JSON list of C-alpha atoms in Angstrom, two decimals:
[
{"chain": "A", "resi": 1, "resn": "MET", "atom": "CA", "xyz": [10.59, -22.80, -4.55]},
{"chain": "A", "resi": 2, "resn": "ALA", "atom": "CA", "xyz": [7.21, -22.90, -3.07]},
{"chain": "A", "resi": 3, "resn": "ALA", "atom": "CA", "xyz": [4.37, -21.27, -1.61]},
{"chain": "A", "resi": 4, "resn": "VAL", "atom": "CA", "xyz": [1.74, -22.78, 1.31]},
{"chain": "A", "resi": 5, "resn": "ILE", "atom": "CA", "xyz": [-1.26, -20.82, 1.95]},
{"chain": "A", "resi": 6, "resn": "THR", "atom": "CA", "xyz": [-3.64, -21.88, 4.53]},
{"chain": "A", "resi": 7, "resn": "SER", "atom": "CA", "xyz": [-6.63, -20.28, 5.48]},
{"chain": "A", "resi": 8, "resn": "THR", "atom": "CA", "xyz": [-7.48, -18.30, 9.08]},
{"chain": "A", "resi": 9, "resn": "PRO", "atom": "CA", "xyz": [-10.24, -17.91, 10.90]},
{"chain": "A", "resi": 10, "resn": "ILE", "atom": "CA", "xyz": [-10.54, -14.27, 9.83]},
{"chain": "A", "resi": 11, "resn": "HIS", "atom": "CA", "xyz": [-12.94, -14.32, 6.75]},
{"chain": "A", "resi": 12, "resn": "TYR", "atom": "CA", "xyz": [-11.21, -14.08, 3.89]},
{"chain": "A", "resi": 13, "resn": "ALA", "atom": "CA", "xyz": [-7.47, -13.73, 5.09]},
{"chain": "A", "resi": 14, "resn": "HIS", "atom": "CA", "xyz": [-4.46, -16.53, 4.90]},
{"chain": "A", "resi": 15, "resn": "SER", "atom": "CA", "xyz": [-1.71, -17.08, 6.41]},
{"chain": "A", "resi": 16, "resn": "VAL", "atom": "CA", "xyz": [1.39, -17.72, 3.50]},
{"chain": "A", "resi": 17, "resn": "THR", "atom": "CA", "xyz": [4.86, -18.35, 3.88]},
{"chain": "A", "resi": 18, "resn": "VAL", "atom": "CA", "xyz": [6.95, -18.63, 0.56]},
{"chain": "A", "resi": 19, "resn": "ASN", "atom": "CA", "xyz": [10.49, -19.40, 1.11]},
{"chain": "A", "resi": 20, "resn": "GLY", "atom": "CA", "xyz": [10.40, -18.70, 5.01]},
{"chain": "A", "resi": 21, "resn": "HIS", "atom": "CA", "xyz": [9.20, -15.52, 4.67]},
{"chain": "A", "resi": 22, "resn": "ALA", "atom": "CA", "xyz": [5.25, -15.19, 6.46]},
{"chain": "A", "resi": 23, "resn": "LEU", "atom": "CA", "xyz": [2.62, -12.62, 5.20]},
{"chain": "A", "resi": 24, "resn": "VAL", "atom": "CA", "xyz": [-0.69, -12.23, 5.08]},
{"chain": "A", "resi": 25, "resn": "VAL", "atom": "CA", "xyz": [-3.09, -11.98, 2.75]},
{"chain": "A", "resi": 26, "resn": "ASP", "atom": "CA", "xyz": [-6.69, -10.69, 2.34]},
{"chain": "A", "resi": 27, "resn": "GLU", "atom": "CA", "xyz": [-9.23, -8.90, 0.19]},
{"chain": "A", "resi": 28, "resn": "PRO", "atom": "CA", "xyz": [-10.20, -5.26, 0.91]},
{"chain": "A", "resi": 29, "resn": "ASP", "atom": "CA", "xyz": [-13.42, -4.54, 2.45]},
{"chain": "A", "resi": 30, "resn": "LYS", "atom": "CA", "xyz": [-15.33, -3.57, -0.27]},
{"chain": "A", "resi": 31, "resn": "LEU", "atom": "CA", "xyz": [-15.08, -7.52, -1.83]},
{"chain": "A", "resi": 32, "resn": "GLY", "atom": "CA", "xyz": [-15.95, -8.93, 2.03]},
{"chain": "A", "resi": 33, "resn": "GLY", "atom": "CA", "xyz": [-12.32, -9.44, 3.32]},
{"chain": "A", "resi": 34, "resn": "LYS", "atom": "CA", "xyz": [-10.65, -7.83, 6.86]},
{"chain": "A", "resi": 35, "resn": "ASN", "atom": "CA", "xyz": [-8.32, -6.08, 4.77]},
{"chain": "A", "resi": 36, "resn": "ALA", "atom": "CA", "xyz": [-5.77, -7.81, 6.83]},
{"chain": "A", "resi": 37, "resn": "GLY", "atom": "CA", "xyz": [-2.91, -8.16, 4.00]},
{"chain": "A", "resi": 38, "resn": "PRO", "atom": "CA", "xyz": [-2.38, -6.94, 0.79]},
{"chain": "A", "resi": 39, "resn": "ALA", "atom": "CA", "xyz": [-4.37, -8.70, -2.55]},
{"chain": "A", "resi": 40, "resn": "PRO", "atom": "CA", "xyz": [-3.56, -10.93, -4.92]},
{"chain": "A", "resi": 41, "resn": "PHE", "atom": "CA", "xyz": [-3.09, -8.53, -7.76]},
{"chain": "A", "resi": 42, "resn": "ASP", "atom": "CA", "xyz": [-1.70, -6.13, -5.25]},
{"chain": "A", "resi": 43, "resn": "LEU", "atom": "CA", "xyz": [1.01, -8.86, -4.60]},
{"chain": "A", "resi": 44, "resn": "TYR", "atom": "CA", "xyz": [1.52, -9.17, -8.29]},
{"chain": "A", "resi": 45, "resn": "LEU", "atom": "CA", "xyz": [2.21, -5.37, -9.03]},
{"chain": "A", "resi": 46, "resn": "ALA", "atom": "CA", "xyz": [4.44, -6.11, -6.24]},
{"chain": "A", "resi": 47, "resn": "SER", "atom": "CA", "xyz": [6.51, -8.90, -7.59]},
{"chain": "A", "resi": 48, "resn": "LEU", "atom": "CA", "xyz": [7.05, -7.35, -10.89]},
{"chain": "A", "resi": 49, "resn": "ALA", "atom": "CA", "xyz": [8.22, -4.19, -8.86]},
{"chain": "A", "resi": 50, "resn": "ALA", "atom": "CA", "xyz": [9.94, -6.45, -6.15]},
{"chain": "A", "resi": 51, "resn": "CYS", "atom": "CA", "xyz": [11.78, -7.47, -9.86]},
{"chain": "A", "resi": 52, "resn": "THR", "atom": "CA", "xyz": [11.69, -4.21, -12.11]},
{"chain": "A", "resi": 53, "resn": "ALA", "atom": "CA", "xyz": [14.00, -2.81, -8.98]},
{"chain": "A", "resi": 54, "resn": "ILE", "atom": "CA", "xyz": [16.15, -5.19, -8.21]},
{"chain": "A", "resi": 55, "resn": "THR", "atom": "CA", "xyz": [16.99, -6.16, -12.08]},
{"chain": "A", "resi": 56, "resn": "LEU", "atom": "CA", "xyz": [17.79, -2.44, -12.25]},
{"chain": "A", "resi": 57, "resn": "ARG", "atom": "CA", "xyz": [20.27, -1.69, -10.34]},
{"chain": "A", "resi": 58, "resn": "MET", "atom": "CA", "xyz": [22.21, -5.14, -10.56]},
{"chain": "A", "resi": 59, "resn": "TYR", "atom": "CA", "xyz": [22.14, -4.17, -14.06]},
{"chain": "A", "resi": 60, "resn": "ALA", "atom": "CA", "xyz": [23.44, -0.76, -13.75]},
{"chain": "A", "resi": 61, "resn": "GLU", "atom": "CA", "xyz": [26.09, -1.88, -10.99]},
{"chain": "A", "resi": 62, "resn": "ARG", "atom": "CA", "xyz": [27.06, -4.53, -13.60]},
{"chain": "A", "resi": 63, "resn": "LYS", "atom": "CA", "xyz": [27.56, -1.54, -15.99]},
{"chain": "A", "resi": 64, "resn": "GLY", "atom": "CA", "xyz": [28.97, 1.14, -13.22]},
{"chain": "A", "resi": 65, "resn": "TRP", "atom": "CA", "xyz": [26.22, 3.90, -13.13]},
{"chain": "A", "resi": 66, "resn": "GLU", "atom": "CA", "xyz": [24.92, 4.95, -9.83]},
{"chain": "A", "resi": 67, "resn": "LEU", "atom": "CA", "xyz": [20.74, 4.81, -10.07]},
{"chain": "A", "resi": 68, "resn": "GLY", "atom": "CA", "xyz": [20.77, 7.22, -6.62]},
{"chain": "A", "resi": 69, "resn": "GLU", "atom": "CA", "xyz": [17.41, 6.48, -4.93]},
{"chain": "A", "resi": 70, "resn": "PHE", "atom": "CA", "xyz": [15.06, 4.36, -7.34]},
{"chain": "A", "resi": 71, "resn": "ARG", "atom": "CA", "xyz": [11.32, 3.94, -7.37]},
{"chain": "A", "resi": 72, "resn": "ALA", "atom": "CA", "xyz": [8.93, 3.15, -9.73]},
{"chain": "A", "resi": 73, "resn": "VAL", "atom": "CA", "xyz": [5.45, 3.31, -9.54]},
{"chain": "A", "resi": 74, "resn": "LEU", "atom": "CA", "xyz": [3.14, 0.78, -11.29]},
{"chain": "A", "resi": 75, "resn": "ARG", "atom": "CA", "xyz": [-0.32, 1.30, -11.79]},
{"chain": "A", "resi": 76, "resn": "LEU", "atom": "CA", "xyz": [-3.38, -1.78, -12.88]},
{"chain": "A", "resi": 77, "resn": "HIS", "atom": "CA", "xyz": [-5.77, -1.67, -14.67]},
{"chain": "A", "resi": 78, "resn": "PHE", "atom": "CA", "xyz": [-8.26, -3.74, -16.73]},
{"chain": "A", "resi": 79, "resn": "GLY", "atom": "CA", "xyz": [-8.81, -3.80, -20.44]},
{"chain": "A", "resi": 80, "resn": "ASP", "atom": "CA", "xyz": [-12.52, -4.09, -21.87]},
{"chain": "A", "resi": 81, "resn": "ASP", "atom": "CA", "xyz": [-10.98, -7.96, -22.58]},
{"chain": "A", "resi": 82, "resn": "GLY", "atom": "CA", "xyz": [-10.95, -7.80, -18.86]},
{"chain": "A", "resi": 83, "resn": "ARG", "atom": "CA", "xyz": [-7.08, -8.21, -19.35]},
{"chain": "A", "resi": 84, "resn": "PRO", "atom": "CA", "xyz": [-4.82, -6.84, -17.04]},
{"chain": "A", "resi": 85, "resn": "ASN", "atom": "CA", "xyz": [-2.39, -3.87, -18.12]},
{"chain": "A", "resi": 86, "resn": "VAL", "atom": "CA", "xyz": [-0.11, -2.51, -15.44]},
{"chain": "A", "resi": 87, "resn": "HIS", "atom": "CA", "xyz": [1.93, 0.65, -17.07]},
{"chain": "A", "resi": 88, "resn": "ARG", "atom": "CA", "xyz": [5.50, 1.35, -15.22]},
{"chain": "A", "resi": 89, "resn": "THR", "atom": "CA", "xyz": [7.11, 4.62, -14.46]},
{"chain": "A", "resi": 90, "resn": "LEU", "atom": "CA", "xyz": [10.47, 4.67, -12.94]},
{"chain": "A", "resi": 91, "resn": "HIS", "atom": "CA", "xyz": [12.12, 7.93, -11.13]},
{"chain": "A", "resi": 92, "resn": "ALA", "atom": "CA", "xyz": [15.51, 7.52, -10.23]},
{"chain": "A", "resi": 93, "resn": "ASP", "atom": "CA", "xyz": [17.79, 10.47, -8.93]},
{"chain": "A", "resi": 94, "resn": "GLY", "atom": "CA", "xyz": [21.07, 9.25, -10.09]},
{"chain": "A", "resi": 95, "resn": "PRO", "atom": "CA", "xyz": [23.22, 11.18, -12.85]},
{"chain": "A", "resi": 96, "resn": "LEU", "atom": "CA", "xyz": [21.87, 8.70, -16.07]},
{"chain": "A", "resi": 97, "resn": "ASP", "atom": "CA", "xyz": [21.94, 10.45, -19.25]},
{"chain": "A", "resi": 98, "resn": "ASP", "atom": "CA", "xyz": [18.91, 9.58, -21.99]},
{"chain": "A", "resi": 99, "resn": "ALA", "atom": "CA", "xyz": [20.92, 6.86, -23.43]},
{"chain": "A", "resi": 100, "resn": "GLN", "atom": "CA", "xyz": [21.40, 5.10, -20.61]},
{"chain": "A", "resi": 101, "resn": "TRP", "atom": "CA", "xyz": [17.48, 5.65, -19.62]},
{"chain": "A", "resi": 102, "resn": "ALA", "atom": "CA", "xyz": [16.39, 4.17, -22.93]},
{"chain": "A", "resi": 103, "resn": "ARG", "atom": "CA", "xyz": [18.77, 1.07, -21.92]},
{"chain": "A", "resi": 104, "resn": "LEU", "atom": "CA", "xyz": [17.25, 0.54, -18.52]},
{"chain": "A", "resi": 105, "resn": "LEU", "atom": "CA", "xyz": [13.84, 0.74, -20.29]},
{"chain": "A", "resi": 106, "resn": "GLU", "atom": "CA", "xyz": [15.17, -2.10, -23.17]},
{"chain": "A", "resi": 107, "resn": "VAL", "atom": "CA", "xyz": [15.94, -3.95, -19.64]},
{"chain": "A", "resi": 108, "resn": "VAL", "atom": "CA", "xyz": [13.52, -3.38, -17.16]},
{"chain": "A", "resi": 109, "resn": "ALA", "atom": "CA", "xyz": [10.87, -5.07, -20.33]},
{"chain": "A", "resi": 110, "resn": "ASN", "atom": "CA", "xyz": [12.30, -8.33, -20.37]},
{"chain": "A", "resi": 111, "resn": "THR", "atom": "CA", "xyz": [12.79, -8.89, -16.15]},
{"chain": "A", "resi": 112, "resn": "PRO", "atom": "CA", "xyz": [12.10, -12.19, -15.15]},
{"chain": "A", "resi": 113, "resn": "VAL", "atom": "CA", "xyz": [8.96, -11.56, -13.96]},
{"chain": "A", "resi": 114, "resn": "THR", "atom": "CA", "xyz": [7.96, -9.20, -16.20]},
{"chain": "A", "resi": 115, "resn": "LYS", "atom": "CA", "xyz": [8.68, -12.46, -19.09]},
{"chain": "A", "resi": 116, "resn": "ALA", "atom": "CA", "xyz": [6.74, -14.17, -17.02]},
{"chain": "A", "resi": 117, "resn": "MET", "atom": "CA", "xyz": [3.78, -12.33, -16.98]},
{"chain": "A", "resi": 118, "resn": "ARG", "atom": "CA", "xyz": [4.05, -10.81, -20.11]},
{"chain": "A", "resi": 119, "resn": "ASP", "atom": "CA", "xyz": [4.13, -14.48, -21.80]},
{"chain": "A", "resi": 120, "resn": "GLY", "atom": "CA", "xyz": [1.90, -16.70, -19.56]},
{"chain": "A", "resi": 121, "resn": "ALA", "atom": "CA", "xyz": [3.00, -19.84, -17.69]},
{"chain": "A", "resi": 122, "resn": "THR", "atom": "CA", "xyz": [1.65, -23.52, -17.47]},
{"chain": "A", "resi": 123, "resn": "ILE", "atom": "CA", "xyz": [-0.54, -23.62, -14.51]},
{"chain": "A", "resi": 124, "resn": "THR", "atom": "CA", "xyz": [-1.66, -27.32, -12.97]},
{"chain": "A", "resi": 125, "resn": "SER", "atom": "CA", "xyz": [-3.46, -28.54, -9.99]},
{"chain": "A", "resi": 126, "resn": "SER", "atom": "CA", "xyz": [-3.91, -31.21, -8.36]},
{"chain": "A", "resi": 127, "resn": "ARG", "atom": "CA", "xyz": [-5.99, -33.06, -5.36]},
{"chain": "A", "resi": 128, "resn": "GLY", "atom": "CA", "xyz": [-3.52, -33.53, -2.12]},
{"chain": "A", "resi": 129, "resn": "ASP", "atom": "CA", "xyz": [-3.86, -35.21, 0.91]},
{"chain": "A", "resi": 130, "resn": "ALA", "atom": "CA", "xyz": [-3.78, -32.65, 3.59]},
{"chain": "A", "resi": 131, "resn": "ALA", "atom": "CA", "xyz": [-2.48, -35.31, 5.82]},
{"chain": "A", "resi": 132, "resn": "LYS", "atom": "CA", "xyz": [0.45, -36.35, 4.10]},
{"chain": "A", "resi": 133, "resn": "GLU", "atom": "CA", "xyz": [1.48, -33.12, 1.85]},
{"chain": "A", "resi": 134, "resn": "SER", "atom": "CA", "xyz": [3.62, -29.64, 3.08]},
{"chain": "A", "resi": 135, "resn": "ALA", "atom": "CA", "xyz": [5.54, -27.53, 1.02]}
]
């Protein structure tokens, strides 16, 4: 798994390729960007939202539960200590009872991306040789 990001002529906008999928990232106008694509923390929320929806859909299918249309609203704010705080509100129009909802809330607390964000990751950096390295 690798992501490759390359600058563009548009100030803060960059092209990103991940697993054969391309997208543009940028900062909003108020931060000096041109709003040409989602900002880094937009992608942070999108990653968590995607893992939330996919994990719950997989779990419900294994249990034979009908989620119907699923939607999650994720909101990010930063605490006084500067740490990010995310709150997820889950919606499904399938016929789920209180016990099923309680289980889904337990499952969502332990999705792979939730765990990585909550527990942290080891991140290292090194200088590369642009002429020799690609994804």
